[in-house]
Coordinates of C-alpha atoms in Angstrom, one line a residue:
X1156 CA 81.6 138.5 -70.4
X1157 CA 84.2 138.7 -67.6
X1158 CA 81.7 140.3 -65.1
X1159 CA 79.1 137.5 -65.2
X1160 CA 81.3 134.6 -64.0
X1161 CA 82.7 136.8 -61.3
X1162 CA 79.2 137.6 -60.1
X1163 CA 78.3 134.0 -60.1
X1164 CA 81.4 133.1 -58.0
X1165 CA 80.5 136.0 -55.6
X1166 CA 76.9 134.7 -55.4
X1167 CA 78.1 131.2 -54.5
X1168 CA 80.5 132.6 -51.9
X1169 CA 77.7 134.6 -50.4
X1170 CA 75.4 131.6 -50.1
X1171 CA 78.2 129.5 -48.6
X1172 CA 79.1 132.2 -46.1
X1173 CA 75.4 132.7 -45.3
X1174 CA 75.0 129.0 -44.6
X1175 CA 78.0 128.9 -42.3
X1176 CA 76.8 132.1 -40.5
X1177 CA 73.3 130.7 -40.2
X1178 CA 74.6 127.4 -38.8
X1179 CA 76.9 129.3 -36.3
X1180 CA 73.8 131.2 -35.0
X1181 CA 71.8 128.0 -34.7
X1182 CA 74.7 126.2 -33.0
X1183 CA 74.9 128.9 -30.3
X1184 CA 71.3 128.0 -29.4
X1185 CA 71.8 124.2 -29.6
X1186 CA 75.0 122.3 -29.5
X1187 CA 77.2 125.2 -28.3
X1188 CA 74.6 126.6 -25.8
X1189 CA 76.1 127.2 -22.3
X1190 CA 75.1 124.9 -19.4
X1191 CA 72.2 126.1 -17.3
X1192 CA 74.3 125.7 -14.1
X1193 CA 77.9 125.4 -13.1
X1194 CA 79.4 123.9 -10.0
X1195 CA 82.4 125.1 -7.9
X1196 CA 84.0 123.1 -5.1
X1197 CA 86.1 124.1 -2.1
X1198 CA 89.8 123.2 -2.5
X1199 CA 90.8 120.0 -0.8
X1200 CA 93.9 121.6 0.8
X1201 CA 91.9 124.2 2.7
X1202 CA 93.0 124.6 6.4
X1203 CA 90.8 122.9 9.0
X1204 CA 88.7 125.0 11.3
X1205 CA 85.8 124.3 13.7
X1206 CA 83.5 126.7 11.8
X1207 CA 82.9 127.6 8.2
X1208 CA 81.0 130.8 7.1
X1209 CA 79.4 130.9 3.7
X1210 CA 79.3 134.6 2.7
X1211 CA 76.1 136.4 2.0
X1212 CA 77.2 137.5 -1.4
X1213 CA 77.3 134.0 -2.8
X1214 CA 73.6 133.6 -2.6
X1215 CA 73.0 136.4 -5.1
X1216 CA 76.2 136.0 -7.1
X1217 CA 74.5 134.8 -10.2
X1218 CA 70.8 135.2 -9.3
X1219 CA 68.4 132.3 -8.8
X1220 CA 68.6 129.5 -6.3
X1221 CA 72.0 128.3 -5.2
X1222 CA 72.3 124.6 -4.3
X1223 CA 74.9 123.4 -1.8
X1224 CA 76.2 119.9 -1.3
X1225 CA 78.2 119.1 1.8
X1226 CA 79.9 115.9 2.8
X1227 CA 81.4 115.2 6.2
X1228 CA 82.1 112.6 8.8
X1229 CA 79.4 112.2 11.4
X1230 CA 76.8 114.8 12.3
X1231 CA 76.9 118.4 11.3
X1232 CA 74.6 121.4 10.9
X1233 CA 74.1 124.3 8.5
X1234 CA 72.5 127.3 10.1
X1235 CA 71.1 130.4 8.4
X1236 CA 71.3 133.8 10.1
X1237 CA 71.9 137.5 9.5
X1238 CA 75.6 138.2 8.5
X1239 CA 76.3 140.3 11.6
X1240 CA 74.8 137.6 13.8
X1241 CA 76.9 134.9 12.2
X1242 CA 80.0 137.1 12.6
X1243 CA 79.2 137.9 16.2
X1244 CA 78.6 134.2 17.1
X1245 CA 81.9 133.2 15.4
X1246 CA 83.7 135.8 17.5
X1247 CA 87.4 134.9 18.0
X1248 CA 87.1 131.3 16.9
X1249 CA 89.3 130.0 14.0
X1250 CA 87.1 129.7 10.9
X1251 CA 87.1 129.5 7.2
X1252 CA 85.0 131.8 5.0
X1253 CA 83.8 130.8 1.6
X1254 CA 83.8 134.2 0.0
X1255 CA 83.7 133.8 -3.8
X1256 CA 84.2 131.8 -7.0
X1257 CA 87.4 131.5 -9.1
X1258 CA 87.4 133.1 -12.6
X1259 CA 87.1 129.8 -14.3
X1260 CA 84.0 128.9 -12.1
X1261 CA 85.5 125.7 -10.9
X1262 CA 86.7 126.5 -7.4
X1263 CA 85.3 128.2 -4.4
X1264 CA 87.5 130.8 -2.8
X1265 CA 88.2 130.0 0.8
X1266 CA 89.8 132.4 3.3
X1267 CA 91.2 131.1 6.6
X1268 CA 91.3 133.1 9.9
X1269 CA 93.3 131.9 12.8
X1270 CA 91.8 132.0 16.3
X1271 CA 90.5 129.9 19.1
X1272 CA 90.7 126.2 18.3
X1273 CA 87.2 125.4 19.5
X1274 CA 83.8 127.2 19.9
X1275 CA 80.5 126.3 21.6
X1276 CA 78.1 124.1 19.7
X1277 CA 76.0 126.4 17.6
X1278 CA 73.0 124.0 17.7
X1279 CA 70.1 125.6 19.4
X1280 CA 71.2 129.2 19.2
X1281 CA 68.4 131.8 19.0
X1282 CA 70.4 133.6 16.3
X1283 CA 69.5 131.1 13.6
X1284 CA 66.3 131.6 11.7
X1285 CA 66.6 127.9 10.6
X1286 CA 69.0 125.0 10.9
X1287 CA 69.6 121.9 8.8
X1288 CA 71.0 118.8 10.6
X1289 CA 72.7 116.1 8.7
X1290 CA 74.8 113.0 9.0
X1291 CA 77.3 112.3 6.3
X1292 CA 75.8 114.4 3.5
X1293 CA 73.5 117.3 3.0
X1294 CA 71.9 118.8 -0.1
X1295 CA 70.6 122.3 0.6
X1296 CA 68.7 124.8 -1.6
X1297 CA 69.7 128.3 -0.3
X1298 CA 66.7 130.5 -0.4
X1299 CA 66.2 133.7 1.8
X1300 CA 63.8 133.3 4.7
X1301 CA 63.0 137.0 4.6
X1302 CA 64.2 140.3 3.1
X1303 CA 67.7 141.4 3.7
X1304 CA 71.1 139.6 3.6
X1305 CA 71.6 136.1 5.0
X1306 CA 74.8 134.1 5.6
X1307 CA 75.3 130.4 6.5
X1308 CA 77.3 128.8 9.3
X1309 CA 78.6 125.2 8.9
X1310 CA 79.9 123.3 11.9
X1311 CA 80.1 119.8 13.5
X1312 CA 80.0 120.5 17.2
X1313 CA 82.4 123.4 17.6
X1314 CA 85.3 121.2 18.6
X1315 CA 85.7 118.9 15.6
X1316 CA 86.6 120.4 12.2
X1317 CA 83.7 121.6 10.1
X1318 CA 83.1 119.5 7.0
X1319 CA 85.6 120.4 4.3
X1320 CA 83.8 118.9 1.2
X1321 CA 81.6 121.7 0.0
X1322 CA 80.4 122.4 -3.5
X1323 CA 77.9 125.0 -4.7
X1324 CA 75.9 124.9 -7.9
X1325 CA 75.0 128.3 -9.3
X1326 CA 72.6 129.4 -12.2
X1327 CA 74.7 130.0 -15.3
X1328 CA 74.4 132.9 -17.8
X1329 CA 72.7 131.1 -20.7
X1330 CA 72.3 134.2 -22.9
X1331 CA 73.6 134.0 -26.5
X1332 CA 73.6 137.6 -27.7
X1333 CA 75.2 136.7 -31.1
X1334 CA 72.8 133.8 -32.0
X1335 CA 69.9 135.9 -33.5
X1336 CA 72.2 138.4 -35.3
X1337 CA 74.2 135.5 -36.8
X1338 CA 71.0 133.7 -38.0
X1339 CA 69.6 136.9 -39.5
X1340 CA 72.9 137.8 -41.1
X1341 CA 73.2 134.3 -42.5
X1342 CA 69.8 134.4 -44.0
X1343 CA 70.5 137.8 -45.6
X1344 CA 73.8 136.6 -47.0
X1345 CA 72.0 133.6 -48.6
X1346 CA 69.3 135.8 -50.0
X1347 CA 71.9 138.2 -51.3
X1348 CA 73.8 135.4 -53.0
X1349 CA 70.6 134.1 -54.7
X1350 CA 69.6 137.5 -55.9
X1351 CA 73.1 138.1 -57.3
X1352 CA 73.0 134.8 -59.1
X1353 CA 69.6 135.6 -60.7
X1354 CA 70.9 139.0 -61.8
X1355 CA 74.0 137.4 -63.3
X1356 CA 71.9 134.8 -65.2
X1357 CA 69.6 137.5 -66.7
X1358 CA 72.7 139.6 -67.6
X1359 CA 74.1 136.7 -69.5
X1360 CA 70.9 136.0 -71.3
X1361 CA 70.6 139.7 -72.3
X1362 CA 74.1 139.7 -73.8
X1363 CA 73.2 136.7 -75.9
X1364 CA 70.3 138.5 -77.5
X1365 CA 72.5 141.2 -79.1
X1366 CA 71.2 144.7 -79.3
X1367 CA 67.5 143.6 -79.8
X1368 CA 64.6 145.9 -80.0
X1369 CA 64.4 149.2 -78.1
X1370 CA 61.5 147.7 -76.1
X1371 CA 63.6 144.7 -75.0
X1372 CA 66.5 146.9 -74.0
X1373 CA 64.2 149.1 -71.9
X1374 CA 62.7 146.0 -70.2
X1375 CA 66.1 144.5 -69.6
X1376 CA 67.3 147.9 -68.1
X1377 CA 64.3 148.0 -65.7
X1378 CA 64.9 144.4 -64.6
X1379 CA 68.5 145.1 -63.9
X1380 CA 67.6 148.2 -61.9
X1381 CA 65.1 146.2 -59.8
X1382 CA 67.7 143.5 -59.1
X1383 CA 70.3 146.1 -58.2
X1384 CA 67.9 147.7 -55.8
X1385 CA 67.3 144.3 -54.2
X1386 CA 71.0 143.7 -53.8
X1387 CA 71.4 147.2 -52.2
X1388 CA 68.6 146.3 -49.8
X1389 CA 70.3 143.1 -48.9
X1390 CA 73.6 144.9 -48.3
X1391 CA 71.8 147.4 -46.1
X1392 CA 70.2 144.6 -44.2
X1393 CA 73.6 142.8 -43.7
X1394 CA 75.1 146.1 -42.4
X1395 CA 72.1 146.6 -40.0
X1396 CA 72.3 143.0 -38.8
X1397 CA 76.1 143.4 -38.2
X1398 CA 75.5 146.6 -36.2
X1399 CA 72.7 145.0 -34.3
X1400 CA 74.9 142.0 -33.4
X1401 CA 77.8 144.1 -32.3
X1402 CA 75.5 146.4 -30.2
X1403 CA 73.9 143.4 -28.5
X1404 CA 77.2 141.9 -27.7
X1405 CA 78.5 145.1 -26.4
X1406 CA 75.5 145.6 -24.2
X1407 CA 76.0 142.0 -22.8
X1408 CA 79.6 142.6 -22.1
X1409 CA 79.4 146.0 -20.6
X1410 CA 77.8 146.2 -17.1
X1411 CA 75.0 148.8 -16.7
X1412 CA 76.2 151.9 -14.9
X1413 CA 75.0 152.3 -11.3
X1414 CA 72.6 155.1 -10.6
X1415 CA 74.2 158.4 -9.7
X1416 CA 75.1 158.6 -6.0
X1417 CA 74.5 154.9 -5.4
X1418 CA 76.7 153.1 -2.8
X1419 CA 76.7 150.3 -0.3
X1420 CA 75.7 152.7 2.5
X1421 CA 71.9 152.5 1.9
X1422 CA 72.1 148.7 1.9
X1423 CA 74.0 148.8 5.2
X1424 CA 71.4 151.2 6.7
X1425 CA 68.6 148.9 5.6
X1426 CA 70.4 145.9 7.2
X1427 CA 70.8 147.8 10.4
X1428 CA 67.0 148.6 10.6
X1429 CA 66.0 144.9 10.4
X1430 CA 64.4 143.3 13.5
X1431 CA 66.7 141.1 15.6
X1432 CA 64.1 138.3 15.5
X1433 CA 61.8 137.1 12.8
X1434 CA 58.3 136.0 13.9
X1435 CA 59.2 132.3 13.5
X1436 CA 62.3 132.7 15.7
X1437 CA 60.3 134.6 18.3
X1438 CA 57.6 131.9 18.5
X1439 CA 60.3 129.2 18.9
X1440 CA 62.0 131.1 21.7
X1441 CA 58.7 131.8 23.4
X1442 CA 57.8 128.1 23.3
X1443 CA 61.1 127.1 24.9
X1444 CA 60.7 129.7 27.6
X1445 CA 57.2 128.6 28.3
X1446 CA 58.2 124.9 28.5
X1447 CA 61.1 125.6 30.9
X1448 CA 58.9 127.8 33.1
X1449 CA 56.1 125.1 33.2
X1450 CA 58.6 122.5 34.2
X1451 CA 60.1 124.6 37.0
X1452 CA 56.6 125.6 38.2
X1453 CA 55.3 122.0 38.2
X1454 CA 58.4 120.7 40.2
X1455 CA 58.9 123.9 42.2
X1456 CA 62.5 123.5 41.2
X1457 CA 64.4 126.6 40.1
X1458 CA 67.2 124.5 38.6
X1459 CA 64.8 123.7 35.7
X1460 CA 64.4 127.4 35.0
X1461 CA 68.1 128.3 34.6
X1462 CA 68.3 127.6 30.8
X1463 CA 65.5 130.0 29.8
X1464 CA 64.8 132.2 32.9
X1465 CA 67.1 134.7 34.5
X1466 CA 67.3 138.1 36.3
X1467 CA 64.3 139.3 38.2
X1468 CA 62.0 136.5 37.2
X1469 CA 64.4 133.8 38.2
X1470 CA 64.9 135.5 41.6
X1471 CA 61.2 135.9 42.2
X1472 CA 60.2 132.4 41.1
X1473 CA 63.0 130.8 43.1
X1474 CA 61.7 132.5 46.3
X1475 CA 58.1 131.7 45.3
X1476 CA 58.9 128.0 45.2
X1477 CA 60.6 128.2 48.6
X1478 CA 57.6 129.8 50.2
X1479 CA 55.0 127.5 48.5
X1480 CA 57.0 124.4 49.7
X1481 CA 56.0 125.6 53.3
X1482 CA 52.9 127.6 52.8
X1483 CA 50.4 125.6 50.6
X1484 CA 48.0 128.5 50.2
X1485 CA 50.6 131.0 48.9
X1486 CA 49.8 132.2 45.4
X1487 CA 52.0 130.9 42.6
X1488 CA 53.4 133.3 39.9
X1489 CA 51.2 133.7 36.8
X1490 CA 52.1 130.9 34.3
X1491 CA 54.0 131.8 31.2
X1492 CA 52.2 131.0 28.0
X1493 CA 53.3 130.9 24.4
X1494 CA 49.8 130.4 23.1
X1495 CA 47.5 133.4 22.3
X1496 CA 50.3 135.7 21.4
X1497 CA 48.7 139.1 21.3
X1498 CA 51.6 141.1 20.0
X1499 CA 55.4 141.3 20.0
X1500 CA 57.9 144.1 20.3
X1501 CA 61.3 143.5 18.7
X1502 CA 64.2 145.9 18.6
X1503 CA 66.0 146.7 15.4
X1504 CA 69.2 147.7 17.3
X1505 CA 71.8 145.1 16.5
X1506 CA 74.0 145.5 19.5
X1507 CA 73.9 143.4 22.7
X1508 CA 72.2 143.0 25.1
X1509 CA 69.0 142.7 23.0
X1510 CA 65.6 143.0 24.6
X1511 CA 62.2 141.9 23.1
X1512 CA 58.7 141.8 24.5
X1513 CA 55.7 139.6 24.1
X1514 CA 52.1 140.1 25.3
X1515 CA 50.3 136.8 25.8
X1516 CA 47.1 135.6 27.4
X1517 CA 46.9 131.8 27.5
X1518 CA 45.4 129.5 30.1
X1519 CA 45.9 130.7 33.6
X1520 CA 46.4 134.3 32.6
X1521 CA 43.6 136.3 34.1
X1522 CA 44.8 139.4 32.2
X1523 CA 47.3 139.8 29.4
X1524 CA 50.9 139.4 30.5
X1525 CA 53.9 141.4 29.3
X1526 CA 57.0 139.2 29.0
X1527 CA 60.4 140.7 28.8
X1528 CA 63.2 138.6 27.2
X1529 CA 66.8 139.6 27.0
X1530 CA 69.8 138.1 25.1
X1531 CA 72.9 139.2 26.9
X1532 CA 75.5 138.2 24.2
X1533 CA 75.6 136.5 20.8
X1534 CA 76.4 133.0 22.3
X1535 CA 73.7 133.2 24.9
X1536 CA 70.0 132.5 24.3
X1537 CA 67.1 134.8 25.2
X1538 CA 66.0 134.5 28.8
X1539 CA 62.8 135.6 30.5
X1540 CA 63.7 138.3 32.9
X1541 CA 60.3 139.8 33.9
X1542 CA 56.7 138.8 33.7
X1543 CA 54.3 141.8 34.3
X1544 CA 50.5 141.6 34.1
X1545 CA 48.9 144.5 32.3
X1546 CA 46.9 146.8 34.4
X1547 CA 43.1 146.2 34.1
X1548 CA 41.5 148.6 31.6
X1549 CA 44.9 149.6 30.2
X1550 CA 45.6 149.8 26.4
X1551 CA 49.0 148.5 25.3
X1552 CA 50.7 151.2 23.3
X1553 CA 51.1 150.7 19.5
X1554 CA 54.6 149.6 18.6
X1555 CA 55.7 148.4 15.1
X1556 CA 56.1 144.7 14.9
X1557 CA 58.6 145.2 12.1
X1558 CA 61.2 146.4 14.6
X1559 CA 61.6 149.5 16.7
X1560 CA 64.4 151.6 18.3
X1561 CA 65.5 151.1 21.8
X1562 CA 66.7 154.2 23.6
X1563 CA 69.3 154.6 26.4
X1564 CA 67.7 155.0 29.8
X1565 CA 68.9 158.6 30.0
X1566 CA 67.9 159.6 26.4
X1567 CA 65.1 162.1 26.4
X1568 CA 65.1 162.7 22.6
X1569 CA 61.5 163.4 21.5
X1570 CA 60.1 162.4 24.9
X1571 CA 58.3 164.1 27.7
X1572 CA 60.6 162.2 30.1
X1573 CA 63.6 159.9 29.7
X1574 CA 63.3 156.3 30.9
X1575 CA 65.3 157.1 34.0
X1576 CA 63.0 160.0 34.8
X1577 CA 59.8 158.0 34.2
X1578 CA 60.9 155.1 36.6
X1579 CA 62.2 157.5 39.2
X1580 CA 58.9 159.4 39.1
X1581 CA 57.0 156.2 39.5
X1582 CA 59.2 155.2 42.5
X1583 CA 58.6 158.5 44.1
X1584 CA 54.8 158.3 43.4
X1585 CA 54.7 154.8 45.1
X1586 CA 56.6 156.1 48.1
X1587 CA 55.0 159.5 48.8
X1588 CA 51.3 160.1 48.7
X1589 CA 51.8 163.8 47.8
X1590 CA 54.5 163.1 45.2
X1591 CA 55.4 165.8 42.7
X1592 CA 54.5 163.1 40.1
X1593 CA 50.9 162.6 41.5
X1594 CA 49.4 164.3 38.4
X1595 CA 52.2 163.4 36.0
X1596 CA 51.7 159.7 36.2
X1597 CA 48.3 158.1 36.4
X1598 CA 46.5 154.8 36.2
X1599 CA 43.4 153.8 34.2
X1600 CA 40.0 154.0 35.9
X1601 CA 40.2 150.3 36.8
X1602 CA 44.0 150.1 37.3
X1603 CA 44.7 149.6 41.1
X1604 CA 48.4 149.2 41.6
X1605 CA 49.5 152.7 42.7
X1606 CA 46.4 153.2 44.8
X1607 CA 46.7 149.8 46.4
X1608 CA 50.3 150.2 47.2
X1609 CA 49.8 153.6 48.9
X1610 CA 46.8 152.2 50.8
X1611 CA 48.7 149.1 52.0
X1612 CA 51.6 151.2 53.3
X1613 CA 49.2 153.6 55.1
X1614 CA 47.3 150.7 56.7
X1615 CA 50.5 149.1 58.0
X1616 CA 51.6 152.3 59.6
X1617 CA 48.2 152.9 61.2
X1618 CA 47.9 149.3 62.5
X1619 CA 51.4 149.0 63.7
X1620 CA 51.0 150.1 67.4
X1621 CA 54.2 148.4 68.5
X1622 CA 56.4 149.4 65.6
X1623 CA 57.8 152.2 63.4
X1624 CA 57.6 151.4 59.7
X1625 CA 59.2 152.8 56.6
X1626 CA 58.9 152.1 52.9
X1627 CA 61.3 152.7 50.0
X1628 CA 61.0 152.2 46.3
X1629 CA 64.3 152.3 44.5
X1630 CA 64.9 151.9 40.7
X1631 CA 67.5 149.4 39.6
X1632 CA 69.1 151.4 36.8
X1633 CA 70.6 148.5 34.8
X1634 CA 67.2 146.9 34.4
X1635 CA 65.7 149.8 32.5
X1636 CA 64.7 149.2 28.8
X1637 CA 63.1 151.8 26.6
X1638 CA 61.2 151.1 23.4
X1639 CA 60.0 153.8 21.0
X1640 CA 56.3 153.7 20.3
X1641 CA 54.7 154.6 16.9
X1642 CA 53.3 157.9 18.2
X1643 CA 56.8 159.1 19.1
X1644 CA 56.5 158.3 22.8
X1645 CA 58.1 155.4 24.6
X1646 CA 57.4 152.3 26.7
X1647 CA 59.7 152.1 29.7
X1648 CA 60.2 148.8 31.5
X1649 CA 62.3 148.2 34.6
X1650 CA 62.7 146.9 38.1
X1651 CA 62.0 148.7 41.4
X1652 CA 63.2 147.3 44.7
X1653 CA 60.5 147.8 47.3
X1654 CA 61.8 147.8 50.9
X1655 CA 59.7 147.5 54.0
X1656 CA 61.4 148.0 57.4
X1657 CA 60.0 147.7 60.9
X1658 CA 61.5 148.5 64.3
X1659 CA 59.8 148.0 67.7
X1660 CA 58.7 151.2 69.4
X1661 CA 59.9 150.1 72.8
X1662 CA 62.0 147.4 74.4
X1663 CA 60.1 144.2 74.6
X1664 CA 57.6 145.1 71.8
X1665 CA 57.2 142.3 69.3
X1666 CA 56.6 142.6 65.5
X1667 CA 54.9 139.8 63.6
X1668 CA 55.2 138.9 59.9
X1669 CA 53.1 136.7 57.7
X1670 CA 53.6 133.0 56.9
X1671 CA 55.0 133.9 53.5
X1672 CA 57.7 136.1 55.0
X1673 CA 58.3 133.7 57.8
X1674 CA 59.2 131.0 55.3
X1675 CA 62.1 133.1 54.3
X1676 CA 63.0 134.7 57.6
X1677 CA 62.9 131.5 59.6
X1678 CA 60.4 132.8 62.2
X1679 CA 57.2 134.9 62.7
X1680 CA 58.1 137.3 65.5
X1681 CA 61.0 139.6 66.4
X1682 CA 61.8 142.1 69.1
X1683 CA 64.8 143.6 67.1
X1684 CA 63.2 144.6 63.9
X1685 CA 62.6 143.1 60.5
X1686 CA 63.2 143.8 56.8
X1687 CA 61.0 142.6 53.9
X1688 CA 62.2 142.9 50.3
X1689 CA 59.9 142.9 47.3
X1690 CA 60.7 143.2 43.6
X1691 CA 58.3 145.3 41.5
X1692 CA 58.3 144.8 37.7
X1693 CA 56.9 147.9 36.0
X1694 CA 56.0 149.2 32.6
X1695 CA 55.2 152.9 32.0
X1696 CA 54.1 154.7 28.8
X1697 CA 55.8 158.1 28.3
X1698 CA 54.1 160.6 25.8
X1699 CA 56.1 162.3 23.1
X1700 CA 57.7 165.7 23.8
X1701 CA 55.2 168.6 23.7
X1702 CA 52.3 166.4 24.8
X1703 CA 50.1 167.6 27.7
X1704 CA 49.1 164.0 28.6
X1705 CA 50.4 162.4 31.8
X1706 CA 52.5 159.2 31.9
X1707 CA 50.5 156.0 32.3
X1708 CA 51.2 152.8 34.3
X1709 CA 50.8 150.0 31.8
X1710 CA 51.8 146.9 33.7
X1711 CA 52.9 146.2 37.3
X1712 CA 53.4 143.3 39.7
X1713 CA 55.2 142.6 42.9
X1714 CA 57.0 139.5 44.3
X1715 CA 58.5 138.8 47.7
X1716 CA 62.1 137.9 47.5
X1717 CA 63.5 138.4 51.0
X1718 CA 62.7 138.5 54.7
X1719 CA 65.0 138.8 57.6
X1720 CA 65.2 139.9 61.2
X1721 CA 67.6 142.6 62.3

């Protein structure tokens, strides 16, 4: 009789324990469920700085979209760019970096770096794929504009302190690994308690019947065996649920091991292979270049070009305006169009200077035009340095729009000729009719530049009865840019200075120059000699090493930039 009350008490205890366990599991999914997000704020005592960088790792710290709230006095901006671009733009300026979140999830970790007290205003920089301008407060959802890592730059105008009130809301880990095991365990404990109570009740009833008949005893024995079996099954289920719960929790607490051989090196290599401009950035830059060039062309004012045009193109257009102000019939430079963008060529090399190409054919472009844009340093914007019409009948070589390598001018790796050799060969071909490169560098069937240049020079010599004339074509080495093409060859671009000198054959002989050159020289005739200077913008395709094909002139143009008397 002592065993039955003990079993009843145990049964009651199991039911109560099961109820508590079941409620604990349900509670983890309801009243004790973790918040879907958590918010961390920058400490109020952080040092002031003109720039604040928000580290790339914060965007993916907890997965999902990160929301940023910023409060500041007056106007400020938040710019998104590649991490290396952000770092390069910040340079030596004093800045804060929001690099992480405290263990309790309440504070943002801010690191301060001393440096220059001010920086240029980052507004309008070509480095940013997007910018958000705000006054007083900004709520920003941080989503990546493309694959790869992205960082943020926060600033007022580069001179005032960047806004210090920054908070970030992250997705929280809402998993409850113990909830299901606890609910299962609670249910099993309740079931076990009920079965144990039933077994105890039957046991007590059997004892009250005395010895009874043999049949009754056998029935009672079978019933007790079945009940014991059920209790054993419940116990096994309880054990399995406990093991399941502990295993789930262990898996949640233990990070998955990284694959063998994994490291941050592949990620760094992937980052290094990314193009320096996204398509949206490129189009924005091209539109600004086109607008600046249109304004300068319309007003014949080179000062309007300075913000977006430089190098060879600024020099040629400046002189073109000067000539056209005196010679109304002089042909203007081909307009620069951002519409009808046929293709782009973007380097994946992250160092500066950075060069990119666009091929466009908008209104006023008789043939497609190759535009070369260069960004000299992180804090400078891209400028148009050359405009070169494609040769008629020429096919532009295929170059990946996802980013390609640029090679040093003297690098011949995988090429029939290096960039230096290609342009030097072209210069020699333009100077000497029987050049060693006569059969190594050709034009298309309808491409006239080399033939026209040689013909022009020959006619000047033949017609110049009173003068001796000479011509030179010299490569400007620092202008050479080489892009790898998809077939393993290269597209080489650069500037060649075309010099044209004339000296009278005898004392008293006069040499005459055209109206265009006279506008720069200040006169039309000379008895002492004259010098004309032209700029040639050129693009040459170089086949890959081992090819038997010749180099091909892809694009070419010439512009008068100087004229003087000796």
